[in-house]
GROMACS .gro file of C-alpha atoms in nm:
model
  176
    1TYR     CA    1   8.545   3.874  12.816
    2LEU     CA    2   8.789   3.723  12.585
    3TYR     CA    3   8.521   3.716  12.322
    4LEU     CA    4   8.476   4.096  12.404
    5SER     CA    5   8.806   4.207  12.387
    6MET     CA    6   8.848   4.022  12.034
    7LEU     CA    7   8.514   4.202  11.901
    8MET     CA    8   8.647   4.539  12.011
    9GLY     CA    9   8.942   4.555  11.734
   10PRO     CA   10   8.696   4.509  11.432
   11PHE     CA   11   8.420   4.754  11.603
   12ARG     CA   12   8.710   5.027  11.664
   13PHE     CA   13   8.862   4.976  11.286
   14ALA     CA   14   8.539   5.005  11.175
   15GLY     CA   15   8.456   5.327  11.401
   16MET     CA   16   8.763   5.465  11.226
   17LEU     CA   17   8.648   5.399  10.852
   18VAL     CA   18   8.328   5.565  10.883
   19GLY     CA   19   8.500   5.854  11.033
   20GLN     CA   20   8.758   5.845  10.767
   21GLY     CA   21   8.439   5.825  10.516
   22GLN     CA   22   8.295   6.118  10.632
   23ARG     CA   23   8.554   6.339  10.598
   24ALA     CA   24   8.629   6.244  10.251
   25VAL     CA   25   8.275   6.322  10.143
   26ALA     CA   26   8.334   6.633  10.302
   27GLY     CA   27   8.634   6.714  10.139
   28GLY     CA   28   8.475   6.560   9.784
   29LYS     CA   29   8.189   6.805   9.849
   30ARG     CA   30   8.421   7.124   9.888
   31ILE     CA   31   8.622   6.972   9.513
   32PHE     CA   32   8.313   6.959   9.373
   33GLU     CA   33   8.237   7.326   9.486
   34ILE     CA   34   8.531   7.419   9.320
   35ILE     CA   35   8.511   7.211   9.034
   36ASP     CA   36   8.157   7.343   8.956
   37ALA     CA   37   8.217   7.714   9.002
   38VAL     CA   38   8.150   7.987   8.764
   39PRO     CA   39   8.439   8.194   8.672
   40ASP     CA   40   8.415   8.566   8.742
   41VAL     CA   41   8.615   8.641   8.443
   42ALA     CA   42   8.440   8.534   8.120
   43GLU     CA   43   8.584   8.468   7.765
   44PRO     CA   44   8.512   8.685   7.492
   45GLU     CA   45   8.264   8.520   7.209
   46ARG     CA   46   8.434   8.646   6.973
   47PRO     CA   47   8.802   8.726   7.032
   48ARG     CA   48   9.020   8.933   6.867
   49PRO     CA   49   9.416   8.835   6.828
   50MET     CA   50   9.632   9.002   7.074
   51PRO     CA   51   9.800   9.279   6.890
   52ASP     CA   52  10.169   9.260   6.790
   53GLY     CA   53  10.222   9.659   6.897
   54PRO     CA   54  10.493   9.749   7.133
   55GLY     CA   55  10.288   9.679   7.441
   56ASP     CA   56  10.117  10.012   7.562
   57ILE     CA   57   9.881   9.985   7.814
   58ARG     CA   58   9.647  10.198   7.951
   59PHE     CA   59   9.370  10.231   8.230
   60ALA     CA   60   9.103  10.453   8.079
   61SER     CA   61   8.881  10.564   8.356
   62ALA     CA   62   8.871  10.191   8.528
   63SER     CA   63   8.736  10.105   8.873
   64PHE     CA   64   8.733   9.808   9.047
   65GLY     CA   65   8.593   9.651   9.386
   66TYR     CA   66   8.586   9.295   9.503
   67SER     CA   67   8.222   9.369   9.558
   68GLU     CA   68   7.945   9.610   9.486
   69ASP     CA   69   7.988   9.762   9.836
   70ARG     CA   70   8.378   9.818   9.847
   71THR     CA   71   8.508   9.980   9.543
   72VAL     CA   72   8.925   9.964   9.565
   73LEU     CA   73   9.001  10.132   9.294
   74HIS     CA   74   8.826  10.459   9.153
   75ASP     CA   75   8.851  10.607   8.783
   76ILE     CA   76   9.214  10.525   8.688
   77ASP     CA   77   9.331  10.703   8.418
   78LEU     CA   78   9.711  10.590   8.368
   79HIS     CA   79   9.946  10.514   8.063
   80ILE     CA   80  10.231  10.290   8.102
   81PRO     CA   81  10.429  10.319   7.720
   82ALA     CA   82  10.589  10.005   7.632
   83GLY     CA   83  10.912   9.929   7.754
   84THR     CA   84  10.920  10.152   8.057
   85THR     CA   85  10.963  10.023   8.417
   86VAL     CA   86  10.675  10.151   8.682
   87ALA     CA   87  10.704  10.135   9.036
   88LEU     CA   88  10.392  10.107   9.214
   89ILE     CA   89  10.388  10.273   9.560
   90GLY     CA   90  10.167  10.308   9.855
   91PRO     CA   91  10.030  10.157  10.163
   92THR     CA   92   9.924   9.796  10.222
   93GLY     CA   93   9.591   9.757  10.080
   94SER     CA   94   9.611  10.049   9.874
   95GLY     CA   95   9.547   9.850   9.529
   96LYS     CA   96   9.896   9.835   9.391
   97THR     CA   97   9.841   9.437   9.360
   98THR     CA   98   9.466   9.493   9.256
   99LEU     CA   99   9.576   9.701   8.985
  100THR     CA  100   9.834   9.466   8.826
  101GLU     CA  101   9.601   9.207   8.835
  102LEU     CA  102   9.356   9.357   8.627
  103VAL     CA  103   9.601   9.373   8.286
  104PRO     CA  104   9.586   8.950   8.267
  105ARG     CA  105   9.222   8.983   8.354
  106TYR     CA  106   9.231   8.770   8.676
  107TYR     CA  107   8.967   9.031   8.739
  108ASP     CA  108   8.751   9.247   8.513
  109VAL     CA  109   8.704   9.611   8.567
  110THR     CA  110   8.368   9.718   8.710
  111ASP     CA  111   8.416  10.036   8.526
  112GLY     CA  112   8.606  10.181   8.245
  113ARG     CA  113   8.836   9.959   8.072
  114VAL     CA  114   9.231   9.836   8.037
  115LEU     CA  115   9.367   9.852   7.726
  116ILE     CA  116   9.675   9.695   7.535
  117ASP     CA  117   9.777   9.887   7.208
  118GLY     CA  118   9.437  10.028   7.244
  119VAL     CA  119   9.260   9.687   7.221
  120ASP     CA  120   9.038   9.590   7.550
  121VAL     CA  121   9.164   9.344   7.720
  122ARG     CA  122   8.797   9.171   7.772
  123GLU     CA  123   8.829   9.145   7.358
  124VAL     CA  124   9.113   8.908   7.357
  125SER     CA  125   9.095   8.533   7.469
  126LEU     CA  126   9.261   8.461   7.824
  127HIS     CA  127   9.501   8.226   7.650
  128ASP     CA  128   9.597   8.439   7.404
  129LEU     CA  129   9.634   8.761   7.698
  130ARG     CA  130   9.822   8.551   7.963
  131HIS     CA  131  10.042   8.424   7.664
  132HIS     CA  132  10.176   8.794   7.669
  133VAL     CA  133  10.105   8.946   8.024
  134GLY     CA  134  10.359   8.822   8.230
  135VAL     CA  135  10.326   8.892   8.603
  136VAL     CA  136  10.581   8.845   8.875
  137SER     CA  137  10.439   8.842   9.220
  138GLN     CA  138  10.583   9.061   9.501
  139GLU     CA  139  10.601   8.757   9.704
  140PRO     CA  140  10.773   8.513   9.503
  141PHE     CA  141  10.711   8.172   9.520
  142LEU     CA  142  10.960   7.895   9.437
  143PHE     CA  143  10.873   7.518   9.423
  144SER     CA  144  11.118   7.293   9.624
  145THR     CA  145  11.298   7.171   9.308
  146SER     CA  146  11.565   7.273   9.096
  147VAL     CA  147  11.637   7.621   8.986
  148ARG     CA  148  11.605   7.512   8.632
  149GLU     CA  149  11.264   7.376   8.698
  150ASN     CA  150  11.130   7.694   8.867
  151ILE     CA  151  11.245   7.898   8.577
  152ALA     CA  152  11.088   7.713   8.314
  153TYR     CA  153  10.786   7.633   8.518
  154GLY     CA  154  10.520   7.796   8.269
  155ARG     CA  155  10.729   7.606   8.000
  156PRO     CA  156  10.833   7.254   8.063
  157ASP     CA  157  10.971   7.222   7.736
  158ALA     CA  158  11.195   7.497   7.743
  159THR     CA  159  11.581   7.433   7.650
  160PRO     CA  160  11.833   7.464   7.839
  161GLU     CA  161  11.934   7.747   7.653
  162GLN     CA  162  11.604   7.932   7.701
  163VAL     CA  163  11.623   7.891   8.055
  164GLU     CA  164  11.963   8.073   8.063
  165ASP     CA  165  11.838   8.306   7.856
  166ALA     CA  166  11.533   8.388   8.104
  167ALA     CA  167  11.793   8.371   8.381
  168VAL     CA  168  11.965   8.640   8.206
  169LEU     CA  169  11.684   8.861   8.125
  170ALA     CA  170  11.526   8.828   8.519
  171ARG     CA  171  11.908   8.913   8.621
  172ALA     CA  172  11.890   8.610   8.831
  173ASP     CA  173  12.208   8.415   8.622
  174GLU     CA  174  12.435   8.580   8.880
  175PHE     CA  175  12.355   8.380   9.185
  176ILE     CA  176  12.250   8.058   8.988
   0.00000   0.00000   0.00000
C-alpha cells in the first residue's frame, strides 16, 4: 500500500500535464486560425493618398450585408459635409454602427461607394485612411490605467501638451 501511494502522486501529476497539454494544443489551433485568417478588407493594389480636403463624407448608393442573404443597409445616399455633426437615430440593429464602420473600412460596402472628398475609401491605404478617420464607439472602453494613458492610447509618444489638447477637444478636460 505504501508503494502504491508513492506512485499515485507522479501519476496524478502526469495526468494533469497531459490535460494541460491538450488544452494548450486546442488553444494554439484557435490562435493559428486567427493568425492565418484572410482579412475581409484588402489593401488597394495602387493606393491613392488620402485627400487633403475638408473631409466631406458621401455614401453613394451604398449597400452592405454581413452575409449574402442578409443585407442590412440598402442603397444609402447620404452626404455629410465636413465639420458637421450628425446624429444617427434608430432602433437597435438598424445599421447605425455598421454605417459608421464603413468609413474607416472595418467592412467594405457590397454595392455602391463610400467617398471622402470625392475619393473612394477603397482606393486609399488602410493605414492612411485610419490615420485620418477617428471613430468613437457608443460603448466607450477604458483601460485600467491612467486617464492620460487612455487618452494617448493611439499615440503613446504624445507629449503632455498633446494629451491636454486632445482632452480639451473631447471636452473631457473639465472632469480630468
